[in-house]
PDB file of C-alpha atoms in Angstrom:
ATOM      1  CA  UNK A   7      82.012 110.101  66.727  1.00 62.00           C
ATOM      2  CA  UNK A   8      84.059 107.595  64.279  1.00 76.00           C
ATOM      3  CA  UNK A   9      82.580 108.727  61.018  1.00 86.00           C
ATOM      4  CA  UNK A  10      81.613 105.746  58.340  1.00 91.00           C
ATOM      5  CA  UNK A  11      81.879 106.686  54.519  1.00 93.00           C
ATOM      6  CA  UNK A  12      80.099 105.467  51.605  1.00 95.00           C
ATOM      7  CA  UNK A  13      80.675 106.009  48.003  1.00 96.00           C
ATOM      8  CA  UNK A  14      78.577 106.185  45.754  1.00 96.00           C
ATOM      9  CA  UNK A  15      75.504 107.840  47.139  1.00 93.00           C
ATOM     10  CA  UNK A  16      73.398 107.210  44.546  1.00 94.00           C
ATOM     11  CA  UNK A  17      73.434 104.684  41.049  1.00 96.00           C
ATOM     12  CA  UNK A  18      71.786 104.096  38.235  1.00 96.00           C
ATOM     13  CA  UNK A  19      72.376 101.141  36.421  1.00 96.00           C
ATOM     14  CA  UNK A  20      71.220  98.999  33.360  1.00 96.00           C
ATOM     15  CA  UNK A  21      70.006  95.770  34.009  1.00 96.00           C
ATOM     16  CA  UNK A  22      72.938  92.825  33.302  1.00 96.00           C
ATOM     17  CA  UNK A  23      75.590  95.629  34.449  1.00 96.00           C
ATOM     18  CA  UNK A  24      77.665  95.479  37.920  1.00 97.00           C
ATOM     19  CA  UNK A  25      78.118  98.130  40.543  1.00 97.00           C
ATOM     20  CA  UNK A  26      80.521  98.443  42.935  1.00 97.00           C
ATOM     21  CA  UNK A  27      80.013 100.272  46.808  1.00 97.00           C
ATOM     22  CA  UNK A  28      82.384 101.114  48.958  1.00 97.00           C
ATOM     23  CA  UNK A  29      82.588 101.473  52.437  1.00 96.00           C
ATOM     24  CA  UNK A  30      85.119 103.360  54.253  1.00 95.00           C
ATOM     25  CA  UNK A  31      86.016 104.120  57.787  1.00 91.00           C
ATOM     26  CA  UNK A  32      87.443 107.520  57.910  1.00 90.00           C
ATOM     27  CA  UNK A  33      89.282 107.799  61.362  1.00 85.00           C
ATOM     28  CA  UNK A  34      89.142 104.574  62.968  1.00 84.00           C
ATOM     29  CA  UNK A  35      90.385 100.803  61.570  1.00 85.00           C
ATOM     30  CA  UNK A  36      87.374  98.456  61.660  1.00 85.00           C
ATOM     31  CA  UNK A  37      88.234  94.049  61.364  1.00 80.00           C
ATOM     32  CA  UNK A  38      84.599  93.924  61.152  1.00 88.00           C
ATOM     33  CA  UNK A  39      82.240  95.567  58.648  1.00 92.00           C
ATOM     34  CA  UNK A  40      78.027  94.693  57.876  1.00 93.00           C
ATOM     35  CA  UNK A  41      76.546  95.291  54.850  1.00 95.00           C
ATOM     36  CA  UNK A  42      72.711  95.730  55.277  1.00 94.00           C
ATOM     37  CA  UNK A  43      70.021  95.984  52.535  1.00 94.00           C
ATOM     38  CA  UNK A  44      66.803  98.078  53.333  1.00 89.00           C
ATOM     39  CA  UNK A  45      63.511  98.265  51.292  1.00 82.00           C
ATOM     40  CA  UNK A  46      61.042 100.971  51.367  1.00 77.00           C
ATOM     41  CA  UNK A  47      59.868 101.535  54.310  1.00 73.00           C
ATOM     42  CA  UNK A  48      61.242  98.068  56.014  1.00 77.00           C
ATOM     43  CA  UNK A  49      63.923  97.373  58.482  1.00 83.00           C
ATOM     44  CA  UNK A  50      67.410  97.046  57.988  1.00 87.00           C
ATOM     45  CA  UNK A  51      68.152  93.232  57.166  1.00 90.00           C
ATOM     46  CA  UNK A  52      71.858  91.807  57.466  1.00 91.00           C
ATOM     47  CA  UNK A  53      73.485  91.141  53.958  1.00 94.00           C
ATOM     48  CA  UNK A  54      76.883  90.238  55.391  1.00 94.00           C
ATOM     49  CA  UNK A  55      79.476  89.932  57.817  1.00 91.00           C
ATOM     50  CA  UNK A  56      82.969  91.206  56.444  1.00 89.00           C
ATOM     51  CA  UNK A  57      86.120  90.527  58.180  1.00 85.00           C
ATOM     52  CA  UNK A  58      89.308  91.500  56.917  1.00 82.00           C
ATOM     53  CA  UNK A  59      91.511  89.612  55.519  1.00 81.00           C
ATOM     54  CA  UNK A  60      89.126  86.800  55.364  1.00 84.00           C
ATOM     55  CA  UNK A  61      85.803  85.672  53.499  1.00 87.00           C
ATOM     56  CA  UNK A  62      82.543  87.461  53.837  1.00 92.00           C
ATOM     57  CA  UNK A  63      79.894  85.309  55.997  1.00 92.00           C
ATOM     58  CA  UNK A  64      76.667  85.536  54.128  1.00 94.00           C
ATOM     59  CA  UNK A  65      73.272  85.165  55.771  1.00 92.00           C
ATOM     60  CA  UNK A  66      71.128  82.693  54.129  1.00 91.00           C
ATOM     61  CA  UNK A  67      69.468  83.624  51.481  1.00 92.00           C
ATOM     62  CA  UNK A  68      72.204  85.970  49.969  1.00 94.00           C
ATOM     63  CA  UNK A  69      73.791  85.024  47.057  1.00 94.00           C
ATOM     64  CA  UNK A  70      77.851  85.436  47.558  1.00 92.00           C
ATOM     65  CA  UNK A  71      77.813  85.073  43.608  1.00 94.00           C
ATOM     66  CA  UNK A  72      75.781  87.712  43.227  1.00 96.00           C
ATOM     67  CA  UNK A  73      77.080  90.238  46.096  1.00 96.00           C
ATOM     68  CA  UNK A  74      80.382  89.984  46.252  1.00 95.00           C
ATOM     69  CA  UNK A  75      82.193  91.551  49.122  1.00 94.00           C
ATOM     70  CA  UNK A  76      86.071  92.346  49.793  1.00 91.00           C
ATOM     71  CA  UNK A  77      87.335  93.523  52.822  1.00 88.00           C
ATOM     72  CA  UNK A  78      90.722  94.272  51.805  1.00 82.00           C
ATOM     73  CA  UNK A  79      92.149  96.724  54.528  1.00 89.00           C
ATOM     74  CA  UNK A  80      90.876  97.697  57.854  1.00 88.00           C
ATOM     75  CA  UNK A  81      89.375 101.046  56.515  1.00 92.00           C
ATOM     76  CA  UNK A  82      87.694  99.825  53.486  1.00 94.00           C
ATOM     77  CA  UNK A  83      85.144  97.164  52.550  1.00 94.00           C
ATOM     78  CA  UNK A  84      83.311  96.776  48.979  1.00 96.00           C
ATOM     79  CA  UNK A  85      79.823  95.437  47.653  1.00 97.00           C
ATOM     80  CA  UNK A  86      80.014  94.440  44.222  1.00 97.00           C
ATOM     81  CA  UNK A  87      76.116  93.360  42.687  1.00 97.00           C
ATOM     82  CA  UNK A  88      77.080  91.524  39.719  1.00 96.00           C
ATOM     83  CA  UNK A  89      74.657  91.415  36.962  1.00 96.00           C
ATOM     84  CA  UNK A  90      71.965  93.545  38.345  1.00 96.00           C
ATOM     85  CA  UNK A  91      68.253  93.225  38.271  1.00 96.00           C
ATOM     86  CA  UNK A  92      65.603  95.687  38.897  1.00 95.00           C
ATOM     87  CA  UNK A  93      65.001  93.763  42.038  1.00 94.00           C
ATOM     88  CA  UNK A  94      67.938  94.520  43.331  1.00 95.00           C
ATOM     89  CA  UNK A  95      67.340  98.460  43.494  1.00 95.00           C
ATOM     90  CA  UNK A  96      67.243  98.784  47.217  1.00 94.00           C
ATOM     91  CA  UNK A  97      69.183 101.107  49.732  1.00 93.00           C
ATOM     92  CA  UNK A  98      72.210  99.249  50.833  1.00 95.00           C
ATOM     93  CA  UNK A  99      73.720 100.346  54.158  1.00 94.00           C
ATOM     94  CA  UNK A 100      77.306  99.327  55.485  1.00 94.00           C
ATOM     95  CA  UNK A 101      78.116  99.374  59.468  1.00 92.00           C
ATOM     96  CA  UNK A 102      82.100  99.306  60.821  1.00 90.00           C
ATOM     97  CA  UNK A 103      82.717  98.048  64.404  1.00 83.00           C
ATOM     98  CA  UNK A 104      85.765  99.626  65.621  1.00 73.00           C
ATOM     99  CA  UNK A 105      89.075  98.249  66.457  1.00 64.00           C
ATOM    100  CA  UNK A 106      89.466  99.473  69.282  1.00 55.00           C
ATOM    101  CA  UNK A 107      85.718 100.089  70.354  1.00 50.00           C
ATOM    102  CA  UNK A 108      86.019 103.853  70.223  1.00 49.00           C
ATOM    103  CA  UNK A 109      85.473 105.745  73.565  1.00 53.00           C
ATOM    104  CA  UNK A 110      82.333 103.605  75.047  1.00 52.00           C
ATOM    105  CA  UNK A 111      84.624 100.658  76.527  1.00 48.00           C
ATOM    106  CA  UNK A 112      85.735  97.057  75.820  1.00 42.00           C
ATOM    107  CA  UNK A 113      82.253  95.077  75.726  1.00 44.00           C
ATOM    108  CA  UNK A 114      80.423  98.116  73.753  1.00 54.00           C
ATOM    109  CA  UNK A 115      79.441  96.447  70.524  1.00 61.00           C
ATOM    110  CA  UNK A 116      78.769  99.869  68.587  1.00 72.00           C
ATOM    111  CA  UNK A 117      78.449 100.007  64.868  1.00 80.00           C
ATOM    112  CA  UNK A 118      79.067 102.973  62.850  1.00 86.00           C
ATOM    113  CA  UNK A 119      76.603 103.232  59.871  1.00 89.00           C
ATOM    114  CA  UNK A 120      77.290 104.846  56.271  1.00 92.00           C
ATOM    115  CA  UNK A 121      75.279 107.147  55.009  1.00 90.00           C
ATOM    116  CA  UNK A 122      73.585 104.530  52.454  1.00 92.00           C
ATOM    117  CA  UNK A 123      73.692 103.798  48.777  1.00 95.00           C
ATOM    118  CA  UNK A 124      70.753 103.870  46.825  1.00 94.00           C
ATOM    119  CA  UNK A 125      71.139 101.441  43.583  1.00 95.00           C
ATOM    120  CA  UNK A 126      68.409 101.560  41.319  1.00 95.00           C
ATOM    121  CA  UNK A 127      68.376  99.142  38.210  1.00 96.00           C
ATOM    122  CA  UNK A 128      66.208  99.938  35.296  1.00 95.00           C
TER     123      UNK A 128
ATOM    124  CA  UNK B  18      64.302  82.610  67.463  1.00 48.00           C
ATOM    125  CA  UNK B  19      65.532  86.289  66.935  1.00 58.00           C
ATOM    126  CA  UNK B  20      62.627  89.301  66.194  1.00 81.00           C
ATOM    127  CA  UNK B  21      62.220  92.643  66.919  1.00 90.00           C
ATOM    128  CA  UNK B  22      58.680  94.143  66.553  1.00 92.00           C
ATOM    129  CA  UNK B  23      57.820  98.078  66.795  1.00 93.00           C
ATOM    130  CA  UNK B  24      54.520 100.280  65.800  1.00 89.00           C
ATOM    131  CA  UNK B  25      54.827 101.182  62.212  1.00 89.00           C
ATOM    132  CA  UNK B  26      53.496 104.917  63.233  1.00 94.00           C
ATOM    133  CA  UNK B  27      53.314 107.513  65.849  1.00 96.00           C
ATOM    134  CA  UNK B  28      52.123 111.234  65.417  1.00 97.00           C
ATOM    135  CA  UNK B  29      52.481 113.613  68.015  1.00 97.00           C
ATOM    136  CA  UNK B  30      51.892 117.514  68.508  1.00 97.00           C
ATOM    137  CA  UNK B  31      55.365 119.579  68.944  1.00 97.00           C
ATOM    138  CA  UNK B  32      56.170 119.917  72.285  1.00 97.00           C
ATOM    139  CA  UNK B  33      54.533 116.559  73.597  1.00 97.00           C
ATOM    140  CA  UNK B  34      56.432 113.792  74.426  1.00 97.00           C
ATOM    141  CA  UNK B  35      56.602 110.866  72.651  1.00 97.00           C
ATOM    142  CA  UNK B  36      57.164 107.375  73.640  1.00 97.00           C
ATOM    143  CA  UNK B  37      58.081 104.520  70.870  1.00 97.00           C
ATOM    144  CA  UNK B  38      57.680 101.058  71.838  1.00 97.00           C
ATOM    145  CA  UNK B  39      59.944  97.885  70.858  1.00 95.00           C
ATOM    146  CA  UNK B  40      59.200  94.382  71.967  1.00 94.00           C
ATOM    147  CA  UNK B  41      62.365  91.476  71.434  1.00 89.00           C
ATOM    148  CA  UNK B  42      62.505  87.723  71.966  1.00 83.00           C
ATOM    149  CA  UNK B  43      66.004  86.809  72.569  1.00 77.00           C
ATOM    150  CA  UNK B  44      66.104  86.753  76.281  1.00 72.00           C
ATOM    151  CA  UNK B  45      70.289  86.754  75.549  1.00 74.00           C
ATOM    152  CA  UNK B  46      70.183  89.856  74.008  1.00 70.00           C
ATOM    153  CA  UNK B  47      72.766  91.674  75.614  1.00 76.00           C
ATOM    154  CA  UNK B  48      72.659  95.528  74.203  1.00 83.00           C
ATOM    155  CA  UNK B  49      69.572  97.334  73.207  1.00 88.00           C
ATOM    156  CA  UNK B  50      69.951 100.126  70.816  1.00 90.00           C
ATOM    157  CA  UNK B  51      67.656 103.169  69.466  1.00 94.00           C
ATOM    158  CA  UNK B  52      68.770 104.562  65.993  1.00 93.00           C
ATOM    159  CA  UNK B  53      67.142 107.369  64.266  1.00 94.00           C
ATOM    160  CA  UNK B  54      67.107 107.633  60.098  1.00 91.00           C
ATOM    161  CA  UNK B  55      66.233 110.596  58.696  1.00 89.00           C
ATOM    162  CA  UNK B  56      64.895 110.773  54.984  1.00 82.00           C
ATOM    163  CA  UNK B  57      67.072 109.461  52.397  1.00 76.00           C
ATOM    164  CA  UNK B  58      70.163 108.979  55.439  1.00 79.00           C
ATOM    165  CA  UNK B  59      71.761 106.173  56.976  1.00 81.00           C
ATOM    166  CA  UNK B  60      71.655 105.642  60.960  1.00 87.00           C
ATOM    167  CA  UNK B  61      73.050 107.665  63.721  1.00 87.00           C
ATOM    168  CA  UNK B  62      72.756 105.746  67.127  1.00 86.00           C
ATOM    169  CA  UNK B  63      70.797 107.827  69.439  1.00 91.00           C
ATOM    170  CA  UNK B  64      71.317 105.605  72.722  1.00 90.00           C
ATOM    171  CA  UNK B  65      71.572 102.283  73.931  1.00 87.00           C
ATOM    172  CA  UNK B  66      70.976 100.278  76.857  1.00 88.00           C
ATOM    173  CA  UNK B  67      72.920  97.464  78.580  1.00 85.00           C
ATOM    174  CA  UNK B  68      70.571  94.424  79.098  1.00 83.00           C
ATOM    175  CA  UNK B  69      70.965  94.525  83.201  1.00 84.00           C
ATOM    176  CA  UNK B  70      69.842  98.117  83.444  1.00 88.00           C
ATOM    177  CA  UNK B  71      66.532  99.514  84.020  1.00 92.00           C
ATOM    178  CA  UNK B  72      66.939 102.961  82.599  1.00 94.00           C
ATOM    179  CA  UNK B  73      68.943 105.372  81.348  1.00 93.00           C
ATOM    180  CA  UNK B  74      68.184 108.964  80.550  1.00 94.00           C
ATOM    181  CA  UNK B  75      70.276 111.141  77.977  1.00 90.00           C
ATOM    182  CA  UNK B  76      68.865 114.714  77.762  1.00 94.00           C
ATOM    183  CA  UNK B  77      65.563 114.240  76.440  1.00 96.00           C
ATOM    184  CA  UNK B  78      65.727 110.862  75.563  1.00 96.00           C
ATOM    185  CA  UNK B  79      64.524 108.235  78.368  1.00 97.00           C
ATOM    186  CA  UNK B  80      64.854 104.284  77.771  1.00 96.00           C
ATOM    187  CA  UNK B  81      62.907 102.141  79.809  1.00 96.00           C
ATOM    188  CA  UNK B  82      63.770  98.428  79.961  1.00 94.00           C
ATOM    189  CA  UNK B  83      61.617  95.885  81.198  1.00 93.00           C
ATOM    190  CA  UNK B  84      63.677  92.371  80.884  1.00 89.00           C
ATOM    191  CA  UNK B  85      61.093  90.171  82.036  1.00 90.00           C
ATOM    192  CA  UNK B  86      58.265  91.905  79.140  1.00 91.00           C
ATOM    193  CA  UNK B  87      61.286  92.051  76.624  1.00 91.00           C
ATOM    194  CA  UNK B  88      60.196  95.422  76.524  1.00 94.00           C
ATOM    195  CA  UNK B  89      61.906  98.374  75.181  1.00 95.00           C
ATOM    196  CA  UNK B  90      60.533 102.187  75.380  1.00 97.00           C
ATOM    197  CA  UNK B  91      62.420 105.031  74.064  1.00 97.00           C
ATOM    198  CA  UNK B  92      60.709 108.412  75.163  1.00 97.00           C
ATOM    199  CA  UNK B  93      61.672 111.800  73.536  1.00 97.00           C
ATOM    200  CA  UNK B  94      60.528 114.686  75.961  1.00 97.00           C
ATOM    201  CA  UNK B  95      59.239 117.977  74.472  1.00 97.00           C
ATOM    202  CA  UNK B  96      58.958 116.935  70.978  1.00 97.00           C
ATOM    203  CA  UNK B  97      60.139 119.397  68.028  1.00 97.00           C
ATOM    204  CA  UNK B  98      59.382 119.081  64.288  1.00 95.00           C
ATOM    205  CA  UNK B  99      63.292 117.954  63.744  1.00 94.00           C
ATOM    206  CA  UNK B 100      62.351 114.521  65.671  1.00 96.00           C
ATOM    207  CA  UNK B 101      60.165 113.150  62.799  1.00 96.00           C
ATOM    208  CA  UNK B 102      62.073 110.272  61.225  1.00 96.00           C
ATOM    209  CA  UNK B 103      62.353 106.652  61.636  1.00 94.00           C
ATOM    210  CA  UNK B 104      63.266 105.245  64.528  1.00 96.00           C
ATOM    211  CA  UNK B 105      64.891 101.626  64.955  1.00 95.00           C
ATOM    212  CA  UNK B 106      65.025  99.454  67.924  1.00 94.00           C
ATOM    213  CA  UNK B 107      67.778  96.874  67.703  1.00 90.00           C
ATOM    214  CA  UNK B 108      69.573  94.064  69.638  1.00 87.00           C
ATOM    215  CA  UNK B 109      72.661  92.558  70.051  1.00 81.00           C
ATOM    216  CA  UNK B 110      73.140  89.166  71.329  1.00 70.00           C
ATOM    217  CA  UNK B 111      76.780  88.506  72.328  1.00 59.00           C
ATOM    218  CA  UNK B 112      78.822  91.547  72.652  1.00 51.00           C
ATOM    219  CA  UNK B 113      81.435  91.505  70.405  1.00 52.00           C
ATOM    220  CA  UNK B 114      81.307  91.181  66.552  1.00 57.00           C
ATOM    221  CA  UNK B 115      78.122  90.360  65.657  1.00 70.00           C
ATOM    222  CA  UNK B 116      75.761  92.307  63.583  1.00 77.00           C
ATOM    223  CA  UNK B 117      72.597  94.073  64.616  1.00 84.00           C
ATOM    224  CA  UNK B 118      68.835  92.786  64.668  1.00 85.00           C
ATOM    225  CA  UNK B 119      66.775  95.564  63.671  1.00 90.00           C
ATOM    226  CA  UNK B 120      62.769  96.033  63.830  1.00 91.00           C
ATOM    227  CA  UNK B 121      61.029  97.819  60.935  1.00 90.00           C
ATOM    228  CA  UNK B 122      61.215 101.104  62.334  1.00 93.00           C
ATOM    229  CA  UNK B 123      58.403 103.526  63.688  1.00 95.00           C
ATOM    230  CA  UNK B 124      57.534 106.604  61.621  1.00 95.00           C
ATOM    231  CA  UNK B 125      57.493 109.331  63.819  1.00 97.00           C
ATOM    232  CA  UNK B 126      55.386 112.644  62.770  1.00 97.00           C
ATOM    233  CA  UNK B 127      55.923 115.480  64.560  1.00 96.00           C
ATOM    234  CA  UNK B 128      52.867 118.279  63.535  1.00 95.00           C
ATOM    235  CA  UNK B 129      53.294 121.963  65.053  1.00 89.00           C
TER     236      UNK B 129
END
């Protein structure tokens, strides 16, 4: 299956500072790419919707000042959490849709997930 | 509105079968998905189901569908210790380009 990177696995930042994730897609070009946040032992909640080429849409409730997302290619999309804050420590998890939907057929809507990236702010 | 409820927990003796529930409201939804997170990973899609079928069966894995409930089952046959982990139920609504809805996940314990 299309394989969905993320980099780095795991920070550790001070509080004020800004971190930057990346997501990649390895072997497939994705226009669209999710960026998910997930608490301990809680569901996966949307972030964003990252299109490339084009401004992330944020769900409400997200600060885009805050989390600020590029999609500059079709293989790579980046979180930046500016000014951290020990409530931001949380596991955040990106998702590519492929372009073209990768061996399932036109109307599949499958999303690759990364691995994860656990930020933790002290 | 959109929501996705699950059982936070389910323990089951290796070699049982286990069945994990998921209920949805959006009567549009159009794909229903089953995701499984191990400790510390992110997601790997372990089936899905188009809204207009019943069932569909995958090795072990059985999902059951029940449209008019908004009911979701996913049933693992013959349970082994390498099953415990979370499992998500999720929907889509239109089928292209929209993120996924995910419920909190069931915490599956497999005990041999």
């Amino acid at each position: 299956g299309a394989v969905v990177s993320q980099h780095p696995s795991r920070v550790i930042c001070k509080s004020g500072t800004s971190v930057k994730i990346e997501c990649r897609s390895l072997d497939f070009q994705a226009t669209t790419m999710f960026w998910y946040r997930q608490f301990p032992k809680q569901s996966l909640m949307l972030m964003a919707t990252s299109n490339e080429g084009s401004k992330a849409t944020y769900e409400q409730g997200v600060e885009k000042d805050k989390f600020l997302i590029n999609h500059a290619s079709l293989t790579l999309s980046t979180l930046t959490v500016t000014s951290a804050h020990p409530e931001d420590s949380s596991f955040y998890i990106c998702s590519a849709r492929a372009v073209p939907f990768v061996g399932r057929g036109a109307s599949y809507n499958e999303q690759f997930f990364g691995p994860g990236t656990r930020l933790t702010v002290l | 509105g959109e929501d996705v409820e699950q059982s936070l927990f389910l323990s089951v003796r290796e070699g049982d079968s286990s069945v994990i529930n998921c209920t949805y409201t959006d009567s549009s939804s159009t794909y229903l998905y089953w995701y499984k997170q191990e400790p510390g990973a992110g997601l790997q899609l372990l089936t899905y189901i188009f809204s207009n079928m019943d069932m569909k069966q995958d090795q072990r894995l059985t999902v059951l569908l029940n449209k008019k409930d908004k009911h979701l089952s996913l049933r693992i046959a013959d349970t082994q210790t390498g099953d415990s982990a979370i499992y998500f139920c999720a929907e889509s609504i239109f089928q292209a380009g929209t993120a996924l809805i995910f419920g909190k996940g069931t915490t599956l314990s497999v005990s041999s």
